Every structure is written in C-alpha cells, then in structure tokens.
Amino acid sequence: MIFSGFLDLQVQGLKAPNVLLRWVKKCLEFCSILMFVLRRTEDGMKKYLPNEYWSYQSRYVNHAPELLENQARHRRLKLFKSLTGFKEVRRKPACFKHVPRGYRDHKSFWSDGRSDYVLCEPYNPPLPVDHIPGLSVIGIPNEVAPYGGGWSDDPAAQPGTQGLLFGLSRDEARLSQLELMLYAEAFSLPRWNSVK
C-alpha cells in the first residue's frame, strides 16, 4: 500500500509537494500508532504470561539447551545465583533509568531482598564506567557473569561481553563487598567457557 502510494506520486511527477508532505505525515502517524499498540500489547502480555517466560534462563539458555554455549551459560547462571543469593525480579529497579543506554545489552533485574539491581552484559562496553550520579557499578568476573557471549571452547578465549552490576549509590558498600567476594571466588572456579 505504501509502495503503491509512492509510485502514484512518482507518476504524477511530484507536481504538488504538499501531496508528498501529507503522505509522509500519514506514514509517520501510522508508525507511531503501531508502536504505541505494540508497546501496550507487550506490557499487557507480561501480566498474563508466567514469570518463567520472562526469566533470564528462558531468554538466554532454554532456547537451545543442546548448545555447549548455553550449557556453559546455564552453569554460570546457577553459579551467579548461588554466590550472590540474588533472586530474579520482573520489575525495573529504580536505578535502571540511570544506566546508560550503551550498557543495557542482555539486561536482567535482581534483588537481594533489601535492594534491587540491574545486571547488564554488553558486548565491548567502554570501560571503565565513568561516575554516574546516583548509581554504583561493579564488574562481574568472567567466570561468574552468566551471559559470556562470543563463546569458544578454546582455553585461551575471552568472552565478548562484560558483566556489570548496577545499583543505587546508597548500595555502594554492599556492591563493593560483593565484588571482592566474587573475584576471590573466581580464582577457584572453572573457566568461563567450561561446560561442566
């Protein structure tokens, strides 16, 4: 339909630029309405779909459990949960709005029962993360960071993603302790790309 409207304009030789302008406005209105409907539908669907559908495991592990990459990811996800004691939550934490867009790849939301956190695992993030007002961030060791994108079975390989855990600035002391504990544990853990 849109393509045929464009052809009609070309046939007319674009004698009236107002016609083109009106046509573009109609297309933009249609796109904005479509995006609004899609966003509302997605939000509405979240209310009716089970929690498991939106979980980290269903999004990044269960879609192809036979792949070695996903088996290693499953192992790291269980390790991340057990070491941190975090539970995955569906609601966006208050700190999420402060997380720069460039870091929001493979995002998930976690809670320790007192505070909520955002785990982001972007490819090639610009490090170190600059100070962001109201936000605290720590790095997650490769051996514990669940996603570990760019998997390879080469023992010398490094993941293409970096695990970053964001929280509010009031949680800085708690996050610093967690970071020290995770890096201390990482020395005795299997490599990030180990399946078992």
PDB file of C-alpha atoms in Angstrom:
ATOM      1  CA  MET A   1       0.000   0.000   0.000  1.00  0.00           C
ATOM      2  CA  ILE A   2       2.734   2.463   0.950  1.00  0.00           C
ATOM      3  CA  PHE A   3       4.817   1.441  -2.058  1.00  0.00           C
ATOM      4  CA  SER A   4       1.869   1.911  -4.454  1.00  0.00           C
ATOM      5  CA  GLY A   5       1.226   5.386  -2.956  1.00  0.00           C
ATOM      6  CA  PHE A   6       4.844   6.272  -3.633  1.00  0.00           C
ATOM      7  CA  LEU A   7       4.541   5.056  -7.237  1.00  0.00           C
ATOM      8  CA  ASP A   8       1.412   7.193  -7.706  1.00  0.00           C
ATOM      9  CA  LEU A   9       3.391  10.241  -6.548  1.00  0.00           C
ATOM     10  CA  GLN A  10       6.183   9.447  -8.983  1.00  0.00           C
ATOM     11  CA  VAL A  11       3.720   9.066 -11.852  1.00  0.00           C
ATOM     12  CA  GLN A  12       2.263  12.471 -11.072  1.00  0.00           C
ATOM     13  CA  GLY A  13       5.781  13.861 -11.313  1.00  0.00           C
ATOM     14  CA  LEU A  14       5.574  15.306  -7.789  1.00  0.00           C
ATOM     15  CA  LYS A  15       3.759  18.338  -9.134  1.00  0.00           C
ATOM     16  CA  ALA A  16       2.385  19.076  -5.697  1.00  0.00           C
ATOM     17  CA  PRO A  17       4.975  18.878  -2.852  1.00  0.00           C
ATOM     18  CA  ASN A  18       2.094  19.163  -0.372  1.00  0.00           C
ATOM     19  CA  VAL A  19       0.881  15.738  -1.509  1.00  0.00           C
ATOM     20  CA  LEU A  20       4.236  14.212  -0.594  1.00  0.00           C
ATOM     21  CA  LEU A  21       4.274  16.021   2.731  1.00  0.00           C
ATOM     22  CA  ARG A  22       0.769  14.781   3.599  1.00  0.00           C
ATOM     23  CA  TRP A  23       1.707  11.255   2.576  1.00  0.00           C
ATOM     24  CA  VAL A  24       4.833  11.288   4.799  1.00  0.00           C
ATOM     25  CA  LYS A  25       2.814  12.662   7.744  1.00  0.00           C
ATOM     26  CA  LYS A  26       0.242   9.875   7.356  1.00  0.00           C
ATOM     27  CA  CYS A  27       3.008   7.261   7.306  1.00  0.00           C
ATOM     28  CA  LEU A  28       4.589   8.698  10.447  1.00  0.00           C
ATOM     29  CA  GLU A  29       1.221   8.815  12.226  1.00  0.00           C
ATOM     30  CA  PHE A  30       0.599   5.191  11.295  1.00  0.00           C
ATOM     31  CA  CYS A  31       4.048   4.133  12.575  1.00  0.00           C
ATOM     32  CA  SER A  32       3.623   5.977  15.884  1.00  0.00           C
ATOM     33  CA  ILE A  33       0.194   4.397  16.428  1.00  0.00           C
ATOM     34  CA  LEU A  34       1.601   0.964  15.579  1.00  0.00           C
ATOM     35  CA  MET A  35       4.484   1.404  18.055  1.00  0.00           C
ATOM     36  CA  PHE A  36       2.051   2.527  20.777  1.00  0.00           C
ATOM     37  CA  VAL A  37      -0.128  -0.550  20.208  1.00  0.00           C
ATOM     38  CA  LEU A  38       2.874  -2.892  20.220  1.00  0.00           C
ATOM     39  CA  ARG A  39       4.213  -1.412  23.479  1.00  0.00           C
ATOM     40  CA  ARG A  40       0.801  -1.646  25.153  1.00  0.00           C
ATOM     41  CA  THR A  41       0.364  -5.214  23.909  1.00  0.00           C
ATOM     42  CA  GLU A  42       3.768  -6.260  25.235  1.00  0.00           C
ATOM     43  CA  ASP A  43       3.059  -4.688  28.646  1.00  0.00           C
ATOM     44  CA  GLY A  44      -0.370  -6.310  28.700  1.00  0.00           C
ATOM     45  CA  MET A  45       1.040  -9.706  27.755  1.00  0.00           C
ATOM     46  CA  LYS A  46       3.539  -9.563  30.629  1.00  0.00           C
ATOM     47  CA  LYS A  47       0.608  -9.580  33.036  1.00  0.00           C
ATOM     48  CA  TYR A  48      -0.719 -12.869  31.653  1.00  0.00           C
ATOM     49  CA  LEU A  49       2.408 -14.823  30.802  1.00  0.00           C
ATOM     50  CA  PRO A  50       4.106 -16.839  33.558  1.00  0.00           C
ATOM     51  CA  ASN A  51       7.228 -15.465  35.225  1.00  0.00           C
ATOM     52  CA  GLU A  52       9.312 -18.226  33.662  1.00  0.00           C
ATOM     53  CA  TYR A  53       8.655 -16.765  30.210  1.00  0.00           C
ATOM     54  CA  TRP A  54      10.496 -13.555  31.115  1.00  0.00           C
ATOM     55  CA  SER A  55      13.271 -15.158  33.151  1.00  0.00           C
ATOM     56  CA  TYR A  56      16.955 -14.979  32.305  1.00  0.00           C
ATOM     57  CA  GLN A  57      17.021 -18.726  31.790  1.00  0.00           C
ATOM     58  CA  SER A  58      14.163 -18.753  29.273  1.00  0.00           C
ATOM     59  CA  ARG A  59      15.577 -15.819  27.311  1.00  0.00           C
ATOM     60  CA  TYR A  60      19.241 -16.822  27.130  1.00  0.00           C
ATOM     61  CA  VAL A  61      19.536 -20.542  27.968  1.00  0.00           C
ATOM     62  CA  ASN A  62      16.424 -22.607  27.251  1.00  0.00           C
ATOM     63  CA  HIS A  63      16.004 -21.609  23.609  1.00  0.00           C
ATOM     64  CA  ALA A  64      18.787 -24.063  22.621  1.00  0.00           C
ATOM     65  CA  PRO A  65      19.884 -26.140  25.632  1.00  0.00           C
ATOM     66  CA  GLU A  66      21.839 -28.564  23.454  1.00  0.00           C
ATOM     67  CA  LEU A  67      24.419 -25.911  22.517  1.00  0.00           C
ATOM     68  CA  LEU A  68      27.644 -26.000  24.521  1.00  0.00           C
ATOM     69  CA  GLU A  69      27.490 -22.201  24.802  1.00  0.00           C
ATOM     70  CA  ASN A  70      24.116 -22.431  26.555  1.00  0.00           C
ATOM     71  CA  GLN A  71      25.245 -25.300  28.789  1.00  0.00           C
ATOM     72  CA  ALA A  72      28.156 -23.145  29.979  1.00  0.00           C
ATOM     73  CA  ARG A  73      25.754 -20.189  30.354  1.00  0.00           C
ATOM     74  CA  HIS A  74      23.401 -22.340  32.465  1.00  0.00           C
ATOM     75  CA  ARG A  75      26.311 -23.346  34.721  1.00  0.00           C
ATOM     76  CA  ARG A  76      27.362 -19.701  35.184  1.00  0.00           C
ATOM     77  CA  LEU A  77      23.767 -18.579  35.827  1.00  0.00           C
ATOM     78  CA  LYS A  78      23.391 -21.133  38.643  1.00  0.00           C
ATOM     79  CA  LEU A  79      26.775 -20.029  39.997  1.00  0.00           C
ATOM     80  CA  PHE A  80      25.799 -16.333  39.844  1.00  0.00           C
ATOM     81  CA  LYS A  81      22.572 -17.029  41.746  1.00  0.00           C
ATOM     82  CA  SER A  82      24.233 -19.162  44.405  1.00  0.00           C
ATOM     83  CA  LEU A  83      27.194 -16.819  45.025  1.00  0.00           C
ATOM     84  CA  THR A  84      25.146 -13.621  45.167  1.00  0.00           C
ATOM     85  CA  GLY A  85      21.993 -15.021  46.771  1.00  0.00           C
ATOM     86  CA  PHE A  86      20.006 -12.871  44.325  1.00  0.00           C
ATOM     87  CA  LYS A  87      16.514 -13.665  43.092  1.00  0.00           C
ATOM     88  CA  GLU A  88      15.422 -12.517  39.656  1.00  0.00           C
ATOM     89  CA  VAL A  89      12.620  -9.948  39.634  1.00  0.00           C
ATOM     90  CA  ARG A  90      10.438  -8.653  36.786  1.00  0.00           C
ATOM     91  CA  ARG A  91      10.092  -5.043  37.887  1.00  0.00           C
ATOM     92  CA  LYS A  92      12.634  -2.489  36.730  1.00  0.00           C
ATOM     93  CA  PRO A  93      14.712  -1.240  39.660  1.00  0.00           C
ATOM     94  CA  ALA A  94      14.812   2.494  40.392  1.00  0.00           C
ATOM     95  CA  CYS A  95      18.453   2.594  39.290  1.00  0.00           C
ATOM     96  CA  PHE A  96      17.602   1.348  35.774  1.00  0.00           C
ATOM     97  CA  LYS A  97      16.745   4.831  34.491  1.00  0.00           C
ATOM     98  CA  HIS A  98      20.307   5.951  35.330  1.00  0.00           C
ATOM     99  CA  VAL A  99      22.029   3.089  33.466  1.00  0.00           C
ATOM    100  CA  PRO A 100      23.478   4.473  30.206  1.00  0.00           C
ATOM    101  CA  ARG A 101      21.843   3.012  27.100  1.00  0.00           C
ATOM    102  CA  GLY A 102      25.169   1.741  25.773  1.00  0.00           C
ATOM    103  CA  TYR A 103      25.391  -0.696  28.688  1.00  0.00           C
ATOM    104  CA  ARG A 104      21.832  -2.099  28.592  1.00  0.00           C
ATOM    105  CA  ASP A 105      22.538  -5.191  26.488  1.00  0.00           C
ATOM    106  CA  HIS A 106      21.416  -8.541  27.962  1.00  0.00           C
ATOM    107  CA  LYS A 107      19.825  -6.782  30.927  1.00  0.00           C
ATOM    108  CA  SER A 108      18.129  -8.546  33.809  1.00  0.00           C
ATOM    109  CA  PHE A 109      16.796  -7.415  37.172  1.00  0.00           C
ATOM    110  CA  TRP A 110      17.805  -8.917  40.517  1.00  0.00           C
ATOM    111  CA  SER A 111      17.139  -8.419  44.216  1.00  0.00           C
ATOM    112  CA  ASP A 112      18.823  -9.448  47.456  1.00  0.00           C
ATOM    113  CA  GLY A 113      15.650  -8.748  49.429  1.00  0.00           C
ATOM    114  CA  ARG A 114      16.817  -5.284  50.521  1.00  0.00           C
ATOM    115  CA  SER A 115      17.821  -3.630  47.249  1.00  0.00           C
ATOM    116  CA  ASP A 116      17.259  -4.169  43.540  1.00  0.00           C
ATOM    117  CA  TYR A 117      19.996  -4.317  40.915  1.00  0.00           C
ATOM    118  CA  VAL A 118      20.410  -4.331  37.143  1.00  0.00           C
ATOM    119  CA  LEU A 119      22.762  -6.856  35.574  1.00  0.00           C
ATOM    120  CA  CYS A 120      23.904  -5.748  32.112  1.00  0.00           C
ATOM    121  CA  GLU A 121      26.201  -7.800  29.917  1.00  0.00           C
ATOM    122  CA  PRO A 122      27.086  -5.677  26.874  1.00  0.00           C
ATOM    123  CA  TYR A 123      29.490  -6.553  24.091  1.00  0.00           C
ATOM    124  CA  ASN A 124      32.668  -4.450  24.211  1.00  0.00           C
ATOM    125  CA  PRO A 125      31.476  -1.834  26.711  1.00  0.00           C
ATOM    126  CA  PRO A 126      33.580   1.275  27.146  1.00  0.00           C
ATOM    127  CA  LEU A 127      35.454   0.599  30.389  1.00  0.00           C
ATOM    128  CA  PRO A 128      35.944   1.867  32.982  1.00  0.00           C
ATOM    129  CA  VAL A 129      32.440   3.132  33.577  1.00  0.00           C
ATOM    130  CA  ASP A 130      32.545   6.833  34.403  1.00  0.00           C
ATOM    131  CA  HIS A 131      30.949   8.060  37.609  1.00  0.00           C
ATOM    132  CA  ILE A 132      27.193   8.299  37.107  1.00  0.00           C
ATOM    133  CA  PRO A 133      25.352  10.392  39.718  1.00  0.00           C
ATOM    134  CA  GLY A 134      23.054   8.267  41.879  1.00  0.00           C
ATOM    135  CA  LEU A 135      24.497   4.997  40.569  1.00  0.00           C
ATOM    136  CA  SER A 136      27.072   2.471  41.714  1.00  0.00           C
ATOM    137  CA  VAL A 137      28.532  -0.216  39.437  1.00  0.00           C
ATOM    138  CA  ILE A 138      30.793  -3.233  39.838  1.00  0.00           C
ATOM    139  CA  GLY A 139      32.320  -5.651  37.373  1.00  0.00           C
ATOM    140  CA  ILE A 140      31.349  -9.324  37.497  1.00  0.00           C
ATOM    141  CA  PRO A 141      34.215 -11.793  36.879  1.00  0.00           C
ATOM    142  CA  ASN A 142      34.028 -13.684  33.579  1.00  0.00           C
ATOM    143  CA  GLU A 143      33.850 -16.988  35.483  1.00  0.00           C
ATOM    144  CA  VAL A 144      30.589 -15.859  37.143  1.00  0.00           C
ATOM    145  CA  ALA A 145      28.943 -13.469  34.641  1.00  0.00           C
ATOM    146  CA  PRO A 146      26.064 -15.511  33.212  1.00  0.00           C
ATOM    147  CA  TYR A 147      25.916 -14.451  29.554  1.00  0.00           C
ATOM    148  CA  GLY A 148      29.514 -14.847  28.360  1.00  0.00           C
ATOM    149  CA  GLY A 149      28.762 -14.012  24.733  1.00  0.00           C
ATOM    150  CA  GLY A 150      31.050 -14.999  21.894  1.00  0.00           C
ATOM    151  CA  TRP A 151      31.598 -18.481  23.302  1.00  0.00           C
ATOM    152  CA  SER A 152      34.535 -20.572  22.188  1.00  0.00           C
ATOM    153  CA  ASP A 153      35.922 -23.845  23.537  1.00  0.00           C
ATOM    154  CA  ASP A 154      39.488 -22.506  23.162  1.00  0.00           C
ATOM    155  CA  PRO A 155      41.054 -22.435  26.659  1.00  0.00           C
ATOM    156  CA  ALA A 156      42.648 -19.056  25.908  1.00  0.00           C
ATOM    157  CA  ALA A 157      39.419 -17.474  24.632  1.00  0.00           C
ATOM    158  CA  GLN A 158      37.870 -14.493  26.389  1.00  0.00           C
ATOM    159  CA  PRO A 159      34.149 -13.678  26.352  1.00  0.00           C
ATOM    160  CA  GLY A 160      32.926 -10.865  24.148  1.00  0.00           C
ATOM    161  CA  THR A 161      30.695  -9.493  26.897  1.00  0.00           C
ATOM    162  CA  GLN A 162      31.439  -7.900  30.252  1.00  0.00           C
ATOM    163  CA  GLY A 163      29.144  -8.397  33.250  1.00  0.00           C
ATOM    164  CA  LEU A 164      28.271  -5.143  35.047  1.00  0.00           C
ATOM    165  CA  LEU A 165      26.016  -4.920  38.094  1.00  0.00           C
ATOM    166  CA  PHE A 166      24.346  -1.560  38.687  1.00  0.00           C
ATOM    167  CA  GLY A 167      22.714  -0.386  41.897  1.00  0.00           C
ATOM    168  CA  LEU A 168      21.847   2.872  43.609  1.00  0.00           C
ATOM    169  CA  SER A 169      24.719   4.829  45.128  1.00  0.00           C
ATOM    170  CA  ARG A 170      23.426   4.024  48.640  1.00  0.00           C
ATOM    171  CA  ASP A 171      24.296   0.347  47.895  1.00  0.00           C
ATOM    172  CA  GLU A 172      27.923   1.098  47.037  1.00  0.00           C
ATOM    173  CA  ALA A 173      29.404  -0.538  50.165  1.00  0.00           C
ATOM    174  CA  ARG A 174      27.316  -3.689  49.678  1.00  0.00           C
ATOM    175  CA  LEU A 175      28.280  -3.879  45.993  1.00  0.00           C
ATOM    176  CA  SER A 176      31.975  -3.385  46.784  1.00  0.00           C
ATOM    177  CA  GLN A 177      31.891  -6.292  49.254  1.00  0.00           C
ATOM    178  CA  LEU A 178      30.081  -8.431  46.706  1.00  0.00           C
ATOM    179  CA  GLU A 179      32.669  -7.602  44.038  1.00  0.00           C
ATOM    180  CA  LEU A 180      35.565  -8.590  46.336  1.00  0.00           C
ATOM    181  CA  MET A 181      33.860 -11.854  47.220  1.00  0.00           C
ATOM    182  CA  LEU A 182      33.100 -12.707  43.577  1.00  0.00           C
ATOM    183  CA  TYR A 183      36.670 -12.062  42.419  1.00  0.00           C
ATOM    184  CA  ALA A 184      38.072 -14.076  45.348  1.00  0.00           C
ATOM    185  CA  GLU A 185      35.767 -16.996  44.427  1.00  0.00           C
ATOM    186  CA  ALA A 186      36.613 -16.692  40.717  1.00  0.00           C
ATOM    187  CA  PHE A 187      40.185 -17.905  41.306  1.00  0.00           C
ATOM    188  CA  SER A 188      38.951 -21.386  42.226  1.00  0.00           C
ATOM    189  CA  LEU A 189      36.150 -21.628  39.641  1.00  0.00           C
ATOM    190  CA  PRO A 190      36.216 -23.328  36.224  1.00  0.00           C
ATOM    191  CA  ARG A 191      36.977 -21.121  33.215  1.00  0.00           C
ATOM    192  CA  TRP A 192      34.052 -19.107  31.865  1.00  0.00           C
ATOM    193  CA  ASN A 193      33.663 -21.388  28.825  1.00  0.00           C
ATOM    194  CA  SER A 194      33.730 -24.656  30.760  1.00  0.00           C
ATOM    195  CA  VAL A 195      30.582 -26.707  30.248  1.00  0.00           C
ATOM    196  CA  LYS A 196      30.884 -28.714  33.487  1.00  0.00           C
TER     197      LYS A 196
END
